[in-house]
C-alpha cells in the first residue's frame, strides 16, 4: 500500500523563517512552517497530511498523557556542498523507530510512510535546512497513543507526527560527566533500548542533581551492580584507551545509536581497533591512573561528537588529556561531516538525497 501517494498538503500562508537567526542556532528552539500527521484507527493507517505547524488539541484522557505510550526518533537533514539536501541514514532510523514501537506495544510505521513523510516535509520546508558549519535540520518523528480513555490499556488509536527545526550544536562546551552509582536509567529487560519518553523523564532527577554539583550529565551504570558503563541518556559513550576505540556493547538497556554505529564503522576504516564490550568503572579509573585513557566522548544525533573533559568517579574528578585536530574524535567528526556534506565519498550509502 502506497499511503503517501494520497498525501494531502495544505501550505502555510506565511513563513516564520525570518524570525530565525541562523548564525546563532540554539538546539530545539525553532520549528519549521509545516508538520506531517498520520492517524492510526480501526487497525490501519489513514491518509497522511502535511499541514501548517500548529498546536495539537488533545482530550484530557488521551492515553499517552497518562500511561506513557510515546516513542520518538531524532534524525538530521544536512545542506550539502552542492546545495542539495540529504537525510542521514533514514532507513536505520526507521528500523529503530519500529523496534521502539514494538517494545511499547504500538503499531509499526510502514517504510513508505516514514521515509516519504520525512522526504515531503523536508522538501516543503527545505529553505529551513541551514548551511552554516555545524548546523543541520533536526527531524523529530514521534508517535503518541491518542485513544481517549481512563482505563489502563493499550491504545487502539495513534498519531504519528513529524516536525523539524534548524539546530546548532547540542553541547556548546566540553562535558563534565559524573558516573552514577545510585540511580538507574534502565535495567535489562526494560525499555532502555527503546526511544520512549519515559526513559528521558526518569533520567531528569539524577541529571538535575548532577547539574547542581557542576556536571552536565550522568554516565549511567548497569542496574544490578553499578559496575559497568552504559550510556549517557542523550548519547552513547566511546573511549580511546591505549589506542583502541572502546564502547559498551549494546544490550536491552542501551540505545542503539546511529551516530555510534557510524563512528565505529569509520573507526575501523581509519585502521583503529574497535572493541564493543563491557567497560567497567574500574577500567576507566585505572585508565586515568595509568595514563592510558586518551579520549572520551559522547555520540548521538543531537550531540554528534561531544568531547568529555572531566569524569567524576565516586567523588573524584579525573581530567582527560587536552585534544586537538589529530585526536580520533575530531578526525572522525570531520570525516562524518564530510560524508554528510558530500565532500567525501559516501561508501556506505548513508546519504538519502531529497
Ligand atoms: C537525539 O540525539 O536525537 C536524541 O533524541 C537525544 C536528545 C538529546 C534530543
JSON list of N, CA, C and O in Angstrom, two decimals, residues 196-253:
[
{"chain": "A", "resi": 196, "resn": "UNK", "atom": "N", "xyz": [11.64, 5.74, 24.06]},
{"chain": "A", "resi": 196, "resn": "UNK", "atom": "CA", "xyz": [10.32, 6.10, 24.57]},
{"chain": "A", "resi": 196, "resn": "UNK", "atom": "C", "xyz": [10.48, 7.23, 25.60]},
{"chain": "A", "resi": 196, "resn": "UNK", "atom": "O", "xyz": [11.52, 7.33, 26.27]},
{"chain": "A", "resi": 197, "resn": "UNK", "atom": "N", "xyz": [9.43, 8.05, 25.69]},
{"chain": "A", "resi": 197, "resn": "UNK", "atom": "CA", "xyz": [9.50, 9.25, 26.52]},
{"chain": "A", "resi": 197, "resn": "UNK", "atom": "C", "xyz": [9.91, 8.98, 27.96]},
{"chain": "A", "resi": 197, "resn": "UNK", "atom": "O", "xyz": [10.68, 9.75, 28.55]},
{"chain": "A", "resi": 198, "resn": "UNK", "atom": "N", "xyz": [9.41, 7.88, 28.54]},
{"chain": "A", "resi": 198, "resn": "UNK", "atom": "CA", "xyz": [9.67, 7.60, 29.95]},
{"chain": "A", "resi": 198, "resn": "UNK", "atom": "C", "xyz": [11.14, 7.48, 30.29]},
{"chain": "A", "resi": 198, "resn": "UNK", "atom": "O", "xyz": [11.56, 7.82, 31.41]},
{"chain": "A", "resi": 199, "resn": "UNK", "atom": "N", "xyz": [11.96, 6.99, 29.35]},
{"chain": "A", "resi": 199, "resn": "UNK", "atom": "CA", "xyz": [13.40, 6.87, 29.62]},
{"chain": "A", "resi": 199, "resn": "UNK", "atom": "C", "xyz": [14.01, 8.23, 29.92]},
{"chain": "A", "resi": 199, "resn": "UNK", "atom": "O", "xyz": [14.97, 8.34, 30.68]},
{"chain": "A", "resi": 200, "resn": "UNK", "atom": "N", "xyz": [13.47, 9.26, 29.28]},
{"chain": "A", "resi": 200, "resn": "UNK", "atom": "CA", "xyz": [14.04, 10.60, 29.43]},
{"chain": "A", "resi": 200, "resn": "UNK", "atom": "C", "xyz": [13.51, 11.26, 30.70]},
{"chain": "A", "resi": 200, "resn": "UNK", "atom": "O", "xyz": [14.28, 11.85, 31.47]},
{"chain": "A", "resi": 201, "resn": "UNK", "atom": "N", "xyz": [12.20, 11.11, 30.94]},
{"chain": "A", "resi": 201, "resn": "UNK", "atom": "CA", "xyz": [11.60, 11.69, 32.15]},
{"chain": "A", "resi": 201, "resn": "UNK", "atom": "C", "xyz": [12.23, 11.12, 33.41]},
{"chain": "A", "resi": 201, "resn": "UNK", "atom": "O", "xyz": [12.51, 11.84, 34.37]},
{"chain": "A", "resi": 202, "resn": "UNK", "atom": "N", "xyz": [12.49, 9.80, 33.39]},
{"chain": "A", "resi": 202, "resn": "UNK", "atom": "CA", "xyz": [13.07, 9.15, 34.56]},
{"chain": "A", "resi": 202, "resn": "UNK", "atom": "C", "xyz": [14.50, 9.56, 34.82]},
{"chain": "A", "resi": 202, "resn": "UNK", "atom": "O", "xyz": [15.02, 9.38, 35.94]},
{"chain": "A", "resi": 203, "resn": "UNK", "atom": "N", "xyz": [15.15, 10.10, 33.82]},
{"chain": "A", "resi": 203, "resn": "UNK", "atom": "CA", "xyz": [16.57, 10.50, 33.98]},
{"chain": "A", "resi": 203, "resn": "UNK", "atom": "C", "xyz": [16.71, 11.93, 34.51]},
{"chain": "A", "resi": 203, "resn": "UNK", "atom": "O", "xyz": [17.81, 12.34, 34.90]},
{"chain": "A", "resi": 204, "resn": "UNK", "atom": "N", "xyz": [15.61, 12.67, 34.54]},
{"chain": "A", "resi": 204, "resn": "UNK", "atom": "CA", "xyz": [15.73, 14.09, 34.89]},
{"chain": "A", "resi": 204, "resn": "UNK", "atom": "C", "xyz": [16.24, 14.33, 36.32]},
{"chain": "A", "resi": 204, "resn": "UNK", "atom": "O", "xyz": [17.13, 15.16, 36.52]},
{"chain": "A", "resi": 205, "resn": "UNK", "atom": "N", "xyz": [15.68, 13.63, 37.30]},
{"chain": "A", "resi": 205, "resn": "UNK", "atom": "CA", "xyz": [16.08, 13.92, 38.69]},
{"chain": "A", "resi": 205, "resn": "UNK", "atom": "C", "xyz": [17.58, 13.69, 38.92]},
{"chain": "A", "resi": 205, "resn": "UNK", "atom": "O", "xyz": [18.29, 14.61, 39.37]},
{"chain": "A", "resi": 206, "resn": "UNK", "atom": "N", "xyz": [18.11, 12.49, 38.62]},
{"chain": "A", "resi": 206, "resn": "UNK", "atom": "CA", "xyz": [19.55, 12.30, 38.82]},
{"chain": "A", "resi": 206, "resn": "UNK", "atom": "C", "xyz": [20.40, 13.29, 38.02]},
{"chain": "A", "resi": 206, "resn": "UNK", "atom": "O", "xyz": [21.46, 13.74, 38.49]},
{"chain": "A", "resi": 207, "resn": "UNK", "atom": "N", "xyz": [19.92, 13.65, 36.82]},
{"chain": "A", "resi": 207, "resn": "UNK", "atom": "CA", "xyz": [20.68, 14.60, 35.99]},
{"chain": "A", "resi": 207, "resn": "UNK", "atom": "C", "xyz": [20.67, 15.98, 36.64]},
{"chain": "A", "resi": 207, "resn": "UNK", "atom": "O", "xyz": [21.70, 16.68, 36.68]},
{"chain": "A", "resi": 208, "resn": "UNK", "atom": "N", "xyz": [19.51, 16.36, 37.19]},
{"chain": "A", "resi": 208, "resn": "UNK", "atom": "CA", "xyz": [19.43, 17.67, 37.87]},
{"chain": "A", "resi": 208, "resn": "UNK", "atom": "C", "xyz": [20.37, 17.70, 39.08]},
{"chain": "A", "resi": 208, "resn": "UNK", "atom": "O", "xyz": [21.02, 18.70, 39.35]},
{"chain": "A", "resi": 209, "resn": "UNK", "atom": "N", "xyz": [20.42, 16.57, 39.82]},
{"chain": "A", "resi": 209, "resn": "UNK", "atom": "CA", "xyz": [21.29, 16.52, 41.00]},
{"chain": "A", "resi": 209, "resn": "UNK", "atom": "C", "xyz": [22.75, 16.66, 40.57]},
{"chain": "A", "resi": 209, "resn": "UNK", "atom": "O", "xyz": [23.53, 17.36, 41.23]},
{"chain": "A", "resi": 210, "resn": "UNK", "atom": "N", "xyz": [23.10, 16.02, 39.46]},
{"chain": "A", "resi": 210, "resn": "UNK", "atom": "CA", "xyz": [24.48, 16.14, 38.95]},
{"chain": "A", "resi": 210, "resn": "UNK", "atom": "C", "xyz": [24.76, 17.58, 38.52]},
{"chain": "A", "resi": 210, "resn": "UNK", "atom": "O", "xyz": [25.84, 18.13, 38.76]},
{"chain": "A", "resi": 211, "resn": "UNK", "atom": "N", "xyz": [23.76, 18.21, 37.90]},
{"chain": "A", "resi": 211, "resn": "UNK", "atom": "CA", "xyz": [23.93, 19.60, 37.44]},
{"chain": "A", "resi": 211, "resn": "UNK", "atom": "C", "xyz": [24.15, 20.53, 38.63]},
{"chain": "A", "resi": 211, "resn": "UNK", "atom": "O", "xyz": [24.98, 21.44, 38.55]},
{"chain": "A", "resi": 212, "resn": "UNK", "atom": "N", "xyz": [23.41, 20.28, 39.72]},
{"chain": "A", "resi": 212, "resn": "UNK", "atom": "CA", "xyz": [23.60, 21.12, 40.92]},
{"chain": "A", "resi": 212, "resn": "UNK", "atom": "C", "xyz": [25.04, 21.05, 41.42]},
{"chain": "A", "resi": 212, "resn": "UNK", "atom": "O", "xyz": [25.54, 21.96, 42.04]},
{"chain": "A", "resi": 213, "resn": "UNK", "atom": "N", "xyz": [25.70, 19.91, 41.17]},
{"chain": "A", "resi": 213, "resn": "UNK", "atom": "CA", "xyz": [27.09, 19.74, 41.62]},
{"chain": "A", "resi": 213, "resn": "UNK", "atom": "C", "xyz": [28.10, 20.12, 40.55]},
{"chain": "A", "resi": 213, "resn": "UNK", "atom": "O", "xyz": [29.29, 19.82, 40.68]},
{"chain": "A", "resi": 214, "resn": "UNK", "atom": "N", "xyz": [27.61, 20.72, 39.45]},
{"chain": "A", "resi": 214, "resn": "UNK", "atom": "CA", "xyz": [28.54, 21.25, 38.44]},
{"chain": "A", "resi": 214, "resn": "UNK", "atom": "C", "xyz": [28.85, 20.30, 37.29]},
{"chain": "A", "resi": 214, "resn": "UNK", "atom": "O", "xyz": [29.81, 20.52, 36.55]},
{"chain": "A", "resi": 215, "resn": "UNK", "atom": "N", "xyz": [28.05, 19.24, 37.11]},
{"chain": "A", "resi": 215, "resn": "UNK", "atom": "CA", "xyz": [28.26, 18.32, 35.98]},
{"chain": "A", "resi": 215, "resn": "UNK", "atom": "C", "xyz": [27.16, 18.53, 34.95]},
{"chain": "A", "resi": 215, "resn": "UNK", "atom": "O", "xyz": [26.09, 19.02, 35.27]},
{"chain": "A", "resi": 216, "resn": "UNK", "atom": "N", "xyz": [27.44, 18.13, 33.70]},
{"chain": "A", "resi": 216, "resn": "UNK", "atom": "CA", "xyz": [26.47, 18.36, 32.63]},
{"chain": "A", "resi": 216, "resn": "UNK", "atom": "C", "xyz": [25.49, 17.21, 32.49]},
{"chain": "A", "resi": 216, "resn": "UNK", "atom": "O", "xyz": [24.33, 17.41, 32.13]},
{"chain": "A", "resi": 217, "resn": "UNK", "atom": "N", "xyz": [25.98, 16.00, 32.75]},
{"chain": "A", "resi": 217, "resn": "UNK", "atom": "CA", "xyz": [25.16, 14.79, 32.54]},
{"chain": "A", "resi": 217, "resn": "UNK", "atom": "C", "xyz": [25.69, 13.72, 33.46]},
{"chain": "A", "resi": 217, "resn": "UNK", "atom": "O", "xyz": [26.82, 13.81, 33.96]},
{"chain": "A", "resi": 218, "resn": "UNK", "atom": "N", "xyz": [24.90, 12.65, 33.61]},
{"chain": "A", "resi": 218, "resn": "UNK", "atom": "CA", "xyz": [25.42, 11.48, 34.31]},
{"chain": "A", "resi": 218, "resn": "UNK", "atom": "C", "xyz": [25.81, 10.41, 33.30]},
{"chain": "A", "resi": 218, "resn": "UNK", "atom": "O", "xyz": [25.27, 10.35, 32.19]},
{"chain": "A", "resi": 219, "resn": "UNK", "atom": "N", "xyz": [26.79, 9.61, 33.70]},
{"chain": "A", "resi": 219, "resn": "UNK", "atom": "CA", "xyz": [27.15, 8.41, 32.92]},
{"chain": "A", "resi": 219, "resn": "UNK", "atom": "C", "xyz": [26.47, 7.27, 33.65]},
{"chain": "A", "resi": 219, "resn": "UNK", "atom": "O", "xyz": [26.81, 6.97, 34.79]},
{"chain": "A", "resi": 220, "resn": "UNK", "atom": "N", "xyz": [25.47, 6.67, 33.00]},
{"chain": "A", "resi": 220, "resn": "UNK", "atom": "CA", "xyz": [24.71, 5.60, 33.66]},
{"chain": "A", "resi": 220, "resn": "UNK", "atom": "C", "xyz": [25.54, 4.33, 33.78]},
{"chain": "A", "resi": 220, "resn": "UNK", "atom": "O", "xyz": [26.33, 4.01, 32.89]},
{"chain": "A", "resi": 221, "resn": "UNK", "atom": "N", "xyz": [25.31, 3.62, 34.89]},
{"chain": "A", "resi": 221, "resn": "UNK", "atom": "CA", "xyz": [25.94, 2.30, 35.05]},
{"chain": "A", "resi": 221, "resn": "UNK", "atom": "C", "xyz": [24.84, 1.24, 35.08]},
{"chain": "A", "resi": 221, "resn": "UNK", "atom": "O", "xyz": [23.66, 1.57, 35.17]},
{"chain": "A", "resi": 222, "resn": "UNK", "atom": "N", "xyz": [25.23, -0.02, 35.02]},
{"chain": "A", "resi": 222, "resn": "UNK", "atom": "CA", "xyz": [24.24, -1.11, 34.97]},
{"chain": "A", "resi": 222, "resn": "UNK", "atom": "C", "xyz": [23.39, -1.13, 36.24]},
{"chain": "A", "resi": 222, "resn": "UNK", "atom": "O", "xyz": [23.85, -0.74, 37.32]},
{"chain": "A", "resi": 223, "resn": "UNK", "atom": "N", "xyz": [22.17, -1.64, 36.10]},
{"chain": "A", "resi": 223, "resn": "UNK", "atom": "CA", "xyz": [21.20, -1.56, 37.20]},
{"chain": "A", "resi": 223, "resn": "UNK", "atom": "C", "xyz": [21.47, -2.56, 38.32]},
{"chain": "A", "resi": 223, "resn": "UNK", "atom": "O", "xyz": [21.00, -2.37, 39.44]},
{"chain": "A", "resi": 224, "resn": "UNK", "atom": "N", "xyz": [22.26, -3.59, 38.05]},
{"chain": "A", "resi": 224, "resn": "UNK", "atom": "CA", "xyz": [22.45, -4.65, 39.06]},
{"chain": "A", "resi": 224, "resn": "UNK", "atom": "C", "xyz": [23.61, -4.32, 40.00]},
{"chain": "A", "resi": 224, "resn": "UNK", "atom": "O", "xyz": [23.45, -4.30, 41.22]},
{"chain": "A", "resi": 225, "resn": "UNK", "atom": "N", "xyz": [24.78, -4.03, 39.42]},
{"chain": "A", "resi": 225, "resn": "UNK", "atom": "CA", "xyz": [25.98, -3.84, 40.25]},
{"chain": "A", "resi": 225, "resn": "UNK", "atom": "C", "xyz": [26.50, -2.39, 40.24]},
{"chain": "A", "resi": 225, "resn": "UNK", "atom": "O", "xyz": [27.42, -2.07, 40.99]},
{"chain": "A", "resi": 226, "resn": "UNK", "atom": "N", "xyz": [25.98, -1.56, 39.35]},
{"chain": "A", "resi": 226, "resn": "UNK", "atom": "CA", "xyz": [26.52, -0.20, 39.16]},
{"chain": "A", "resi": 226, "resn": "UNK", "atom": "C", "xyz": [28.01, -0.25, 38.88]},
{"chain": "A", "resi": 226, "resn": "UNK", "atom": "O", "xyz": [28.78, 0.59, 39.33]},
{"chain": "A", "resi": 227, "resn": "UNK", "atom": "N", "xyz": [28.40, -1.25, 38.13]},
{"chain": "A", "resi": 227, "resn": "UNK", "atom": "CA", "xyz": [29.82, -1.52, 37.92]},
{"chain": "A", "resi": 227, "resn": "UNK", "atom": "C", "xyz": [30.24, -1.23, 36.48]},
{"chain": "A", "resi": 227, "resn": "UNK", "atom": "O", "xyz": [31.39, -0.91, 36.21]},
{"chain": "A", "resi": 228, "resn": "UNK", "atom": "N", "xyz": [29.30, -1.38, 35.54]},
{"chain": "A", "resi": 228, "resn": "UNK", "atom": "CA", "xyz": [29.65, -1.24, 34.12]},
{"chain": "A", "resi": 228, "resn": "UNK", "atom": "C", "xyz": [28.98, -0.01, 33.52]},
{"chain": "A", "resi": 228, "resn": "UNK", "atom": "O", "xyz": [27.82, 0.28, 33.80]},
{"chain": "A", "resi": 229, "resn": "UNK", "atom": "N", "xyz": [29.73, 0.67, 32.65]},
{"chain": "A", "resi": 229, "resn": "UNK", "atom": "CA", "xyz": [29.22, 1.89, 32.00]},
{"chain": "A", "resi": 229, "resn": "UNK", "atom": "C", "xyz": [28.17, 1.50, 30.96]},
{"chain": "A", "resi": 229, "resn": "UNK", "atom": "O", "xyz": [28.35, 0.53, 30.23]},
{"chain": "A", "resi": 230, "resn": "UNK", "atom": "N", "xyz": [27.08, 2.30, 30.88]},
{"chain": "A", "resi": 230, "resn": "UNK", "atom": "CA", "xyz": [26.04, 2.04, 29.89]},
{"chain": "A", "resi": 230, "resn": "UNK", "atom": "C", "xyz": [26.04, 3.14, 28.81]},
{"chain": "A", "resi": 230, "resn": "UNK", "atom": "O", "xyz": [26.64, 2.99, 27.78]},
{"chain": "A", "resi": 231, "resn": "UNK", "atom": "N", "xyz": [25.40, 4.23, 29.08]},
{"chain": "A", "resi": 231, "resn": "UNK", "atom": "CA", "xyz": [25.34, 5.34, 28.12]},
{"chain": "A", "resi": 231, "resn": "UNK", "atom": "C", "xyz": [25.02, 6.62, 28.88]},
{"chain": "A", "resi": 231, "resn": "UNK", "atom": "O", "xyz": [25.00, 6.61, 30.11]},
{"chain": "A", "resi": 232, "resn": "UNK", "atom": "N", "xyz": [24.79, 7.69, 28.16]},
{"chain": "A", "resi": 232, "resn": "UNK", "atom": "CA", "xyz": [24.55, 8.97, 28.84]},
{"chain": "A", "resi": 232, "resn": "UNK", "atom": "C", "xyz": [23.09, 9.40, 28.84]},
{"chain": "A", "resi": 232, "resn": "UNK", "atom": "O", "xyz": [22.75, 10.40, 29.44]},
{"chain": "A", "resi": 233, "resn": "UNK", "atom": "N", "xyz": [22.24, 8.70, 28.13]},
{"chain": "A", "resi": 233, "resn": "UNK", "atom": "CA", "xyz": [20.83, 9.13, 28.07]},
{"chain": "A", "resi": 233, "resn": "UNK", "atom": "C", "xyz": [20.60, 10.01, 26.86]},
{"chain": "A", "resi": 233, "resn": "UNK", "atom": "O", "xyz": [19.67, 9.78, 26.10]},
{"chain": "A", "resi": 234, "resn": "UNK", "atom": "N", "xyz": [21.46, 11.00, 26.65]},
{"chain": "A", "resi": 234, "resn": "UNK", "atom": "CA", "xyz": [21.34, 11.84, 25.45]},
{"chain": "A", "resi": 234, "resn": "UNK", "atom": "C", "xyz": [22.31, 11.37, 24.37]},
{"chain": "A", "resi": 234, "resn": "UNK", "atom": "O", "xyz": [22.29, 11.89, 23.25]},
{"chain": "A", "resi": 235, "resn": "UNK", "atom": "N", "xyz": [23.17, 10.41, 24.70]},
{"chain": "A", "resi": 235, "resn": "UNK", "atom": "CA", "xyz": [24.17, 9.96, 23.71]},
{"chain": "A", "resi": 235, "resn": "UNK", "atom": "C", "xyz": [24.85, 8.69, 24.20]},
{"chain": "A", "resi": 235, "resn": "UNK", "atom": "O", "xyz": [24.86, 8.39, 25.40]},
{"chain": "A", "resi": 236, "resn": "UNK", "atom": "N", "xyz": [25.45, 7.95, 23.28]},
{"chain": "A", "resi": 236, "resn": "UNK", "atom": "CA", "xyz": [26.27, 6.79, 23.64]},
{"chain": "A", "resi": 236, "resn": "UNK", "atom": "C", "xyz": [27.66, 7.28, 24.04]},
{"chain": "A", "resi": 236, "resn": "UNK", "atom": "O", "xyz": [28.02, 8.43, 23.79]},
{"chain": "A", "resi": 237, "resn": "UNK", "atom": "N", "xyz": [28.44, 6.39, 24.65]},
{"chain": "A", "resi": 237, "resn": "UNK", "atom": "CA", "xyz": [29.77, 6.77, 25.12]},
{"chain": "A", "resi": 237, "resn": "UNK", "atom": "C", "xyz": [30.85, 5.95, 24.42]},
{"chain": "A", "resi": 237, "resn": "UNK", "atom": "O", "xyz": [30.69, 4.74, 24.23]},
{"chain": "A", "resi": 238, "resn": "UNK", "atom": "N", "xyz": [31.93, 6.63, 24.06]},
{"chain": "A", "resi": 238, "resn": "UNK", "atom": "CA", "xyz": [33.07, 5.94, 23.45]},
{"chain": "A", "resi": 238, "resn": "UNK", "atom": "C", "xyz": [34.34, 6.43, 24.13]},
{"chain": "A", "resi": 238, "resn": "UNK", "atom": "O", "xyz": [34.41, 7.59, 24.60]},
{"chain": "A", "resi": 239, "resn": "UNK", "atom": "N", "xyz": [35.34, 5.57, 24.18]},
{"chain": "A", "resi": 239, "resn": "UNK", "atom": "CA", "xyz": [36.63, 5.90, 24.81]},
{"chain": "A", "resi": 239, "resn": "UNK", "atom": "C", "xyz": [37.75, 5.50, 23.86]},
{"chain": "A", "resi": 239, "resn": "UNK", "atom": "O", "xyz": [37.59, 4.56, 23.07]},
{"chain": "A", "resi": 240, "resn": "UNK", "atom": "N", "xyz": [38.87, 6.21, 23.97]},
{"chain": "A", "resi": 240, "resn": "UNK", "atom": "CA", "xyz": [40.09, 5.73, 23.32]},
{"chain": "A", "resi": 240, "resn": "UNK", "atom": "C", "xyz": [41.03, 5.38, 24.46]},
{"chain": "A", "resi": 240, "resn": "UNK", "atom": "O", "xyz": [41.52, 6.26, 25.18]},
{"chain": "A", "resi": 241, "resn": "UNK", "atom": "N", "xyz": [41.23, 4.08, 24.63]},
{"chain": "A", "resi": 241, "resn": "UNK", "atom": "CA", "xyz": [42.08, 3.59, 25.72]},
{"chain": "A", "resi": 241, "resn": "UNK", "atom": "C", "xyz": [43.23, 2.82, 25.09]},
{"chain": "A", "resi": 241, "resn": "UNK", "atom": "O", "xyz": [42.99, 1.85, 24.35]},
{"chain": "A", "resi": 242, "resn": "UNK", "atom": "N", "xyz": [44.45, 3.27, 25.36]},
{"chain": "A", "resi": 242, "resn": "UNK", "atom": "CA", "xyz": [45.62, 2.58, 24.80]},
{"chain": "A", "resi": 242, "resn": "UNK", "atom": "C", "xyz": [45.51, 2.41, 23.29]},
{"chain": "A", "resi": 242, "resn": "UNK", "atom": "O", "xyz": [45.80, 1.33, 22.75]},
{"chain": "A", "resi": 243, "resn": "UNK", "atom": "N", "xyz": [45.01, 3.44, 22.63]},
{"chain": "A", "resi": 243, "resn": "UNK", "atom": "CA", "xyz": [44.86, 3.46, 21.16]},
{"chain": "A", "resi": 243, "resn": "UNK", "atom": "C", "xyz": [43.78, 2.54, 20.59]},
{"chain": "A", "resi": 243, "resn": "UNK", "atom": "O", "xyz": [43.73, 2.34, 19.38]},
{"chain": "A", "resi": 244, "resn": "UNK", "atom": "N", "xyz": [42.94, 2.00, 21.46]},
{"chain": "A", "resi": 244, "resn": "UNK", "atom": "CA", "xyz": [41.83, 1.18, 20.99]},
{"chain": "A", "resi": 244, "resn": "UNK", "atom": "C", "xyz": [40.53, 1.95, 21.24]},
{"chain": "A", "resi": 244, "resn": "UNK", "atom": "O", "xyz": [40.37, 2.59, 22.29]},
{"chain": "A", "resi": 245, "resn": "UNK", "atom": "N", "xyz": [39.61, 1.92, 20.28]},
{"chain": "A", "resi": 245, "resn": "UNK", "atom": "CA", "xyz": [38.31, 2.58, 20.45]},
{"chain": "A", "resi": 245, "resn": "UNK", "atom": "C", "xyz": [37.37, 1.58, 21.14]},
{"chain": "A", "resi": 245, "resn": "UNK", "atom": "O", "xyz": [37.10, 0.51, 20.59]},
{"chain": "A", "resi": 246, "resn": "UNK", "atom": "N", "xyz": [36.96, 1.95, 22.33]},
{"chain": "A", "resi": 246, "resn": "UNK", "atom": "CA", "xyz": [36.18, 1.04, 23.18]},
{"chain": "A", "resi": 246, "resn": "UNK", "atom": "C", "xyz": [34.81, 1.66, 23.46]},
{"chain": "A", "resi": 246, "resn": "UNK", "atom": "O", "xyz": [34.72, 2.85, 23.74]},
{"chain": "A", "resi": 247, "resn": "UNK", "atom": "N", "xyz": [33.76, 0.83, 23.36]},
{"chain": "A", "resi": 247, "resn": "UNK", "atom": "CA", "xyz": [32.42, 1.32, 23.69]},
{"chain": "A", "resi": 247, "resn": "UNK", "atom": "C", "xyz": [31.61, 0.18, 24.32]},
{"chain": "A", "resi": 247, "resn": "UNK", "atom": "O", "xyz": [31.81, -0.98, 23.96]},
{"chain": "A", "resi": 248, "resn": "UNK", "atom": "N", "xyz": [30.73, 0.51, 25.28]},
{"chain": "A", "resi": 248, "resn": "UNK", "atom": "CA", "xyz": [29.91, -0.55, 25.87]},
{"chain": "A", "resi": 248, "resn": "UNK", "atom": "C", "xyz": [29.13, -1.30, 24.81]},
{"chain": "A", "resi": 248, "resn": "UNK", "atom": "O", "xyz": [28.57, -0.70, 23.89]},
{"chain": "A", "resi": 249, "resn": "UNK", "atom": "N", "xyz": [29.12, -2.61, 24.94]},
{"chain": "A", "resi": 249, "resn": "UNK", "atom": "CA", "xyz": [28.37, -3.43, 24.00]},
{"chain": "A", "resi": 249, "resn": "UNK", "atom": "C", "xyz": [26.87, -3.16, 24.18]},
{"chain": "A", "resi": 249, "resn": "UNK", "atom": "O", "xyz": [26.42, -2.87, 25.29]},
{"chain": "A", "resi": 250, "resn": "UNK", "atom": "N", "xyz": [26.10, -3.23, 23.08]},
{"chain": "A", "resi": 250, "resn": "UNK", "atom": "CA", "xyz": [24.67, -2.95, 23.17]},
{"chain": "A", "resi": 250, "resn": "UNK", "atom": "C", "xyz": [23.95, -4.03, 23.98]},
{"chain": "A", "resi": 250, "resn": "UNK", "atom": "O", "xyz": [24.38, -5.18, 24.00]},
{"chain": "A", "resi": 251, "resn": "UNK", "atom": "N", "xyz": [22.88, -3.62, 24.64]},
{"chain": "A", "resi": 251, "resn": "UNK", "atom": "CA", "xyz": [22.07, -4.57, 25.39]},
{"chain": "A", "resi": 251, "resn": "UNK", "atom": "C", "xyz": [20.66, -4.00, 25.43]},
{"chain": "A", "resi": 251, "resn": "UNK", "atom": "O", "xyz": [20.41, -2.91, 24.88]},
{"chain": "A", "resi": 252, "resn": "UNK", "atom": "N", "xyz": [19.76, -4.66, 26.12]},
{"chain": "A", "resi": 252, "resn": "UNK", "atom": "CA", "xyz": [18.38, -4.16, 26.19]},
{"chain": "A", "resi": 252, "resn": "UNK", "atom": "C", "xyz": [18.28, -2.88, 27.01]},
{"chain": "A", "resi": 252, "resn": "UNK", "atom": "O", "xyz": [17.23, -2.25, 27.04]},
{"chain": "A", "resi": 253, "resn": "UNK", "atom": "N", "xyz": [19.37, -2.47, 27.68]},
{"chain": "A", "resi": 253, "resn": "UNK", "atom": "CA", "xyz": [19.31, -1.23, 28.45]},
{"chain": "A", "resi": 253, "resn": "UNK", "atom": "C", "xyz": [20.08, -0.08, 27.81]},
{"chain": "A", "resi": 253, "resn": "UNK", "atom": "O", "xyz": [20.28, 0.97, 28.43]}
]
